[in-house]
Tab-separated table of C-alpha atoms in Angstrom:
chain	number	residue	atom	x	y	z
G	1166	MET	CA	43.933	24.354	-88.876
G	1167	VAL	CA	41.086	21.791	-89.387
G	1168	PHE	CA	39.534	19.822	-86.607
G	1169	GLY	CA	36.606	17.413	-86.199
G	1170	ILE	CA	36.028	14.096	-87.930
G	1171	GLN	CA	33.828	15.215	-90.867
G	1172	SER	CA	35.826	18.412	-91.442
G	1173	VAL	CA	39.040	16.444	-91.727
G	1174	ILE	CA	37.558	13.866	-94.008
G	1175	GLU	CA	36.390	16.480	-96.401
G	1176	THR	CA	39.716	18.194	-96.059
G	1177	LEU	CA	41.479	14.965	-97.101
G	1178	LYS	CA	39.162	14.388	-100.124
G	1179	SER	CA	40.050	18.004	-101.310
G	1180	ASP	CA	42.932	19.106	-103.178
G	1181	GLN	CA	44.323	20.673	-100.134
G	1182	GLN	CA	47.742	19.453	-99.274
G	1183	ILE	CA	48.097	18.258	-95.608
G	1184	ASP	CA	51.149	19.323	-93.466
G	1185	LYS	CA	50.303	17.437	-90.199
G	1186	LEU	CA	47.462	14.909	-89.322
G	1187	TYR	CA	47.175	14.307	-85.563
G	1188	MET	CA	44.909	11.563	-84.140
G	1189	GLU	CA	44.308	10.772	-80.632
G	1190	LYS	CA	45.805	7.552	-79.334
G	1191	GLY	CA	43.337	4.520	-79.451
G	1192	LEU	CA	40.953	6.389	-81.759
G	1193	SER	CA	40.023	4.332	-85.061
G	1194	ASN	CA	38.485	5.949	-87.945
G	1195	PRO	CA	38.777	3.914	-91.141
G	1196	ASP	CA	37.559	6.723	-93.474
G	1197	ILE	CA	40.393	8.995	-92.126
G	1198	GLN	CA	42.852	6.294	-92.258
G	1199	ASN	CA	42.224	5.158	-95.613
G	1200	LEU	CA	42.241	8.793	-97.111
G	1201	ALA	CA	45.434	9.532	-95.370
G	1202	PHE	CA	46.926	6.436	-96.783
G	1203	GLN	CA	45.808	7.369	-100.190
G	1204	LYS	CA	47.210	10.866	-99.842
G	1205	ARG	CA	50.509	9.600	-98.361
G	1206	VAL	CA	49.843	11.605	-95.274
G	1207	THR	CA	51.401	10.340	-92.028
G	1208	ILE	CA	48.917	9.950	-89.061
G	1209	GLN	CA	50.632	10.968	-85.780
G	1210	ARG	CA	49.159	9.365	-82.935
G	1211	VAL	CA	49.105	11.721	-79.729
G	1212	PRO	CA	47.605	12.012	-76.301
G	1213	VAL	CA	44.290	13.951	-76.153
G	1214	GLU	CA	46.159	16.692	-74.238
G	1215	ARG	CA	48.210	17.594	-77.194
G	1216	LEU	CA	45.087	17.994	-79.407
G	1217	ASP	CA	43.507	20.105	-76.655
G	1218	ARG	CA	46.568	22.543	-76.970
G	1219	PHE	CA	45.397	23.184	-80.667
G	1220	THR	CA	41.892	23.870	-79.729
G	1221	ARG	CA	39.557	23.746	-76.810
G	1222	LYS	CA	36.590	23.194	-79.159
G	1223	ASN	CA	35.225	19.697	-79.913
G	1224	HIS	CA	37.933	18.304	-82.060
G	1225	GLN	CA	36.564	14.605	-81.827
G	1226	GLY	CA	40.124	13.326	-81.307
G	1227	VAL	CA	41.542	14.586	-84.760
G	1228	VAL	CA	43.248	17.780	-86.034
G	1229	CYS	CA	45.009	18.535	-89.382
G	1230	LEU	CA	47.231	21.300	-90.286
G	1231	ILE	CA	46.886	22.813	-94.004
G	1232	ALA	CA	50.287	23.101	-95.758
G	1233	GLN	CA	51.366	26.596	-96.354
G	1234	VAL	CA	53.521	25.515	-99.434
G	1235	GLN	CA	52.831	23.161	-102.197
G	1236	TYR	CA	54.871	19.958	-101.753
G	1237	VAL	CA	56.136	18.733	-105.070
G	1238	LYS	CA	57.579	15.376	-106.294
G	1239	LEU	CA	61.342	14.638	-106.079
G	1240	SER	CA	61.195	12.916	-109.479
G	1241	ASN	CA	59.787	15.991	-111.139
G	1242	VAL	CA	62.454	18.247	-109.534
G	1243	ILE	CA	65.284	16.108	-110.616
G	1244	ALA	CA	63.892	15.947	-114.236
G	1245	ASP	CA	63.368	19.843	-114.260
G	1246	VAL	CA	66.915	20.435	-113.040
G	1247	PHE	CA	68.455	18.183	-115.743
G	1248	GLU	CA	66.207	19.608	-118.417
G	1249	ARG	CA	67.389	22.967	-117.504
G	1250	GLY	CA	71.087	21.942	-117.779
G	1251	GLU	CA	71.770	22.740	-114.107
G	1252	VAL	CA	73.703	20.658	-111.662
G	1253	PRO	CA	71.616	19.150	-108.930
G	1254	PHE	CA	72.104	20.747	-105.508
G	1255	PHE	CA	69.674	19.678	-102.913
G	1256	LEU	CA	69.335	19.552	-99.136
G	1257	LEU	CA	67.809	16.810	-97.096
G	1258	LEU	CA	66.685	17.575	-93.582
G	1259	ASP	CA	66.607	14.596	-91.244
G	1260	ARG	CA	64.092	15.241	-88.392
G	1261	ILE	CA	64.631	19.056	-88.059
G	1262	THR	CA	61.855	19.849	-85.596
G	1263	ASP	CA	62.450	23.529	-84.649
G	1264	VAL	CA	60.387	25.804	-86.796
G	1265	ARG	CA	62.495	28.641	-86.833
G	1266	ASN	CA	65.689	26.528	-87.277
G	1267	PHE	CA	63.804	25.063	-90.379
G	1268	GLY	CA	62.850	28.635	-91.559
G	1269	ALA	CA	66.415	30.050	-91.294
G	1270	ILE	CA	67.713	26.821	-93.181
G	1271	ALA	CA	65.231	27.492	-95.976
G	1272	ARG	CA	66.353	31.128	-96.090
G	1273	THR	CA	70.046	30.064	-96.459
G	1274	ALA	CA	69.231	27.239	-98.873
G	1275	GLU	CA	67.367	29.691	-101.195
G	1276	CYS	CA	70.264	32.228	-101.115
G	1277	THR	CA	72.894	29.492	-101.886
G	1278	GLY	CA	71.016	28.109	-104.911
G	1279	ILE	CA	69.480	24.912	-103.458
G	1280	GLN	CA	67.012	23.671	-105.879
G	1281	CYS	CA	64.958	21.528	-103.519
G	1282	ILE	CA	64.620	20.890	-99.758
G	1283	VAL	CA	63.634	17.235	-98.904
G	1284	ILE	CA	61.894	16.533	-95.489
G	1285	PRO	CA	60.467	13.369	-94.054
G	1286	GLY	CA	56.751	12.871	-93.806
G	1287	ARG	CA	57.214	12.380	-90.070
G	1288	GLY	CA	59.446	14.064	-87.659
G	1289	ALA	CA	59.718	17.335	-89.379
G	1290	ALA	CA	58.841	20.947	-88.440
G	1291	ALA	CA	55.451	22.080	-89.520
G	1292	ILE	CA	55.655	24.639	-92.296
G	1293	ASN	CA	53.440	27.078	-90.593
G	1294	SER	CA	53.368	30.908	-90.307
G	1295	ASP	CA	56.491	31.079	-88.152
G	1296	ALA	CA	58.440	28.954	-90.604
G	1297	MET	CA	57.458	31.489	-93.406
G	1298	LYS	CA	58.257	34.401	-91.430
G	1299	THR	CA	61.643	33.169	-90.285
G	1300	SER	CA	62.561	32.197	-93.885
G	1301	SER	CA	61.711	35.781	-94.933
G	1302	GLY	CA	59.549	34.487	-97.744
G	1303	ALA	CA	62.295	32.088	-98.999
G	1304	LEU	CA	59.783	29.177	-98.829
G	1305	ASN	CA	57.739	30.906	-101.536
G	1306	HIS	CA	60.761	30.538	-103.917
G	1307	ILE	CA	62.145	27.087	-103.327
G	1308	SER	CA	60.764	23.532	-103.991
G	1309	VAL	CA	59.969	21.419	-100.889
G	1310	CYS	CA	59.459	17.670	-101.172
G	1311	ARG	CA	58.066	15.533	-98.432
G	1312	GLU	CA	59.155	11.939	-98.587
G	1313	PRO	CA	57.862	9.255	-96.487
G	1314	ASP	CA	61.184	7.437	-96.126
G	1315	LEU	CA	64.260	9.251	-96.357
G	1316	THR	CA	66.254	5.939	-96.732
G	1317	GLU	CA	64.365	5.267	-100.069
G	1318	THR	CA	64.989	8.972	-101.130
G	1319	VAL	CA	68.728	8.499	-100.439
G	1320	LYS	CA	68.701	5.314	-102.783
G	1321	TYR	CA	66.726	7.104	-105.456
G	1322	LEU	CA	69.001	10.109	-105.447
G	1323	GLN	CA	72.175	7.807	-105.768
G	1324	GLU	CA	70.467	5.838	-108.474
G	1325	SER	CA	69.920	9.271	-110.409
G	1326	GLY	CA	73.794	9.950	-110.159
G	1327	ILE	CA	73.419	12.338	-107.258
G	1328	THR	CA	76.157	11.860	-104.492
G	1329	VAL	CA	74.772	12.114	-101.094
G	1330	VAL	CA	76.880	13.963	-98.476
G	1331	ALA	CA	76.256	13.945	-94.728
G	1332	CYS	CA	77.472	16.818	-92.582
G	1333	THR	CA	78.219	15.242	-89.292
G	1334	GLU	CA	80.524	15.678	-86.282
G	1335	LYS	CA	81.139	11.734	-86.303
G	1336	SER	CA	83.013	12.089	-89.563
G	1337	ALA	CA	86.829	12.067	-89.694
G	1338	ARG	CA	87.083	14.149	-92.949
G	1339	ASP	CA	87.334	17.804	-92.470
G	1340	LEU	CA	84.983	19.998	-94.556
G	1341	TYR	CA	88.137	22.137	-95.650
G	1342	GLU	CA	90.468	19.108	-96.616
G	1343	ARG	CA	91.793	19.697	-100.087
G	1344	THR	CA	90.043	16.383	-101.142
G	1345	THR	CA	86.779	17.503	-100.049
G	1346	ASP	CA	84.771	17.992	-103.350
G	1347	LEU	CA	81.307	19.626	-103.181
G	1348	THR	CA	81.044	20.542	-106.940
G	1349	GLY	CA	79.325	17.805	-108.634
G	1350	PRO	CA	75.478	16.758	-108.472
G	1351	MET	CA	74.917	16.593	-104.823
G	1352	ALA	CA	72.493	16.346	-101.982
G	1353	ILE	CA	73.648	17.257	-98.502
G	1354	ILE	CA	72.040	15.938	-95.431
G	1355	MET	CA	71.595	17.813	-91.962
G	1356	GLY	CA	70.535	16.033	-88.986
G	1357	SER	CA	68.341	16.419	-86.067
G	1358	GLU	CA	68.839	19.097	-83.297
G	1359	GLU	CA	68.985	16.248	-80.726
G	1360	ASP	CA	71.020	13.510	-82.268
G	1361	GLY	CA	72.075	14.450	-85.550
G	1362	ILE	CA	71.729	12.176	-88.802
G	1363	SER	CA	70.165	8.860	-87.942
G	1364	PRO	CA	72.665	6.019	-88.066
G	1365	GLU	CA	70.926	4.273	-91.066
G	1366	LEU	CA	71.240	7.321	-93.323
G	1367	LEU	CA	74.916	7.702	-92.222
G	1368	ARG	CA	75.729	4.026	-93.341
G	1369	MET	CA	73.983	4.617	-96.805
G	1370	VAL	CA	75.700	8.138	-97.835
G	1371	ASP	CA	78.433	8.265	-100.188
G	1372	THR	CA	80.616	10.311	-97.928
G	1373	HIS	CA	80.466	12.531	-94.857
G	1374	VAL	CA	82.345	15.616	-93.661
G	1375	LYS	CA	82.656	17.638	-90.404
G	1376	ILE	CA	82.777	21.156	-89.784
G	1377	PRO	CA	85.948	22.000	-87.540
G	1378	LEU	CA	85.221	23.252	-84.098
G	1379	LEU	CA	88.098	25.134	-82.428
G	1380	GLY	CA	86.438	25.961	-79.136
G	1381	ALA	CA	84.965	24.075	-76.186
G	1382	VAL	CA	81.408	23.673	-77.359
G	1383	GLY	CA	80.932	20.411	-79.246
G	1384	SER	CA	78.553	21.376	-82.007
G	1385	LEU	CA	76.927	24.111	-83.981
G	1386	ASN	CA	73.384	25.123	-84.213
G	1387	VAL	CA	71.956	23.147	-87.297
G	1388	SER	CA	70.957	26.320	-89.121
G	1389	VAL	CA	74.495	27.752	-88.797
G	1390	ALA	CA	76.149	24.474	-89.723
G	1391	THR	CA	73.891	24.363	-92.812
G	1392	GLY	CA	75.137	27.758	-93.712
G	1393	VAL	CA	78.770	26.873	-93.413
G	1394	ILE	CA	78.565	23.725	-95.480
G	1395	LEU	CA	76.277	25.307	-98.205
G	1396	TYR	CA	78.505	28.387	-98.737
G	1397	GLU	CA	81.591	26.098	-98.822
G	1398	ALA	CA	79.872	24.544	-101.795
G	1399	VAL	CA	78.993	27.770	-103.278
G	1400	ARG	CA	82.729	28.584	-103.058
G	1401	GLN	CA	83.747	25.489	-104.626
G	1402	ARG	CA	81.386	25.637	-107.423
G	1403	SER	CA	82.350	29.326	-108.236
G	1404	LEU	CA	85.864	28.240	-108.940
G	1405	PRO	CA	87.223	26.903	-112.290
G	1406	VAL	CA	87.082	23.267	-112.618
G	1407	SER	CA	90.841	22.813	-112.616
G	1408	SER	CA	91.130	24.852	-109.280
G	1409	VAL	CA	89.007	22.459	-107.130
G	1410	GLN	CA	90.941	19.989	-105.285
């Protein structure tokens, strides 16, 4: 964690990658704002009480958190995957804010062969020591991309020949229907713990599926749901091509 106007400015000027940048509501600092824009770092405006929870020292209205992973460009990941002759298998997380959920998802993603996790620049869990611990080190072995606008990301994936699949309870298609095909170049979207995948993204995806729920509870924990759909994809991808229906 870095706090104080000059310290944050110098951090933004360095090669270090910023995970979160918080600025007090109403505070204006052109140097920080211009550098954040150049580095594609989203400034989150928060009450001073939020900053006080980070530190009681003189933070001067600004706090930034250094990323514990090195974010990569999605275009580079896609190029590398195709160059290796692999089938793209990506995971998009729309506003997953619980750090432990994120860490658990990353662990499952790495175990199932996901090549890249994509998160939004704003409204995502911080990749901090808790996330690293919960992932059991998986975040050291999987690419993470941070994109400013997931709608643009979905368009880019589709233009790259990658099918985008939303996992949502709002779908009419059962994950286990014989016509559900998770074998091709694919990016799976999982949504927020609070309200799922945003309506805008749901309108853009190529298809969507739901996990059947046989009990009284109306939804699964997002980490558990991610494990269910990713391992169904693994199952389908391990079958001979003629066997997948």
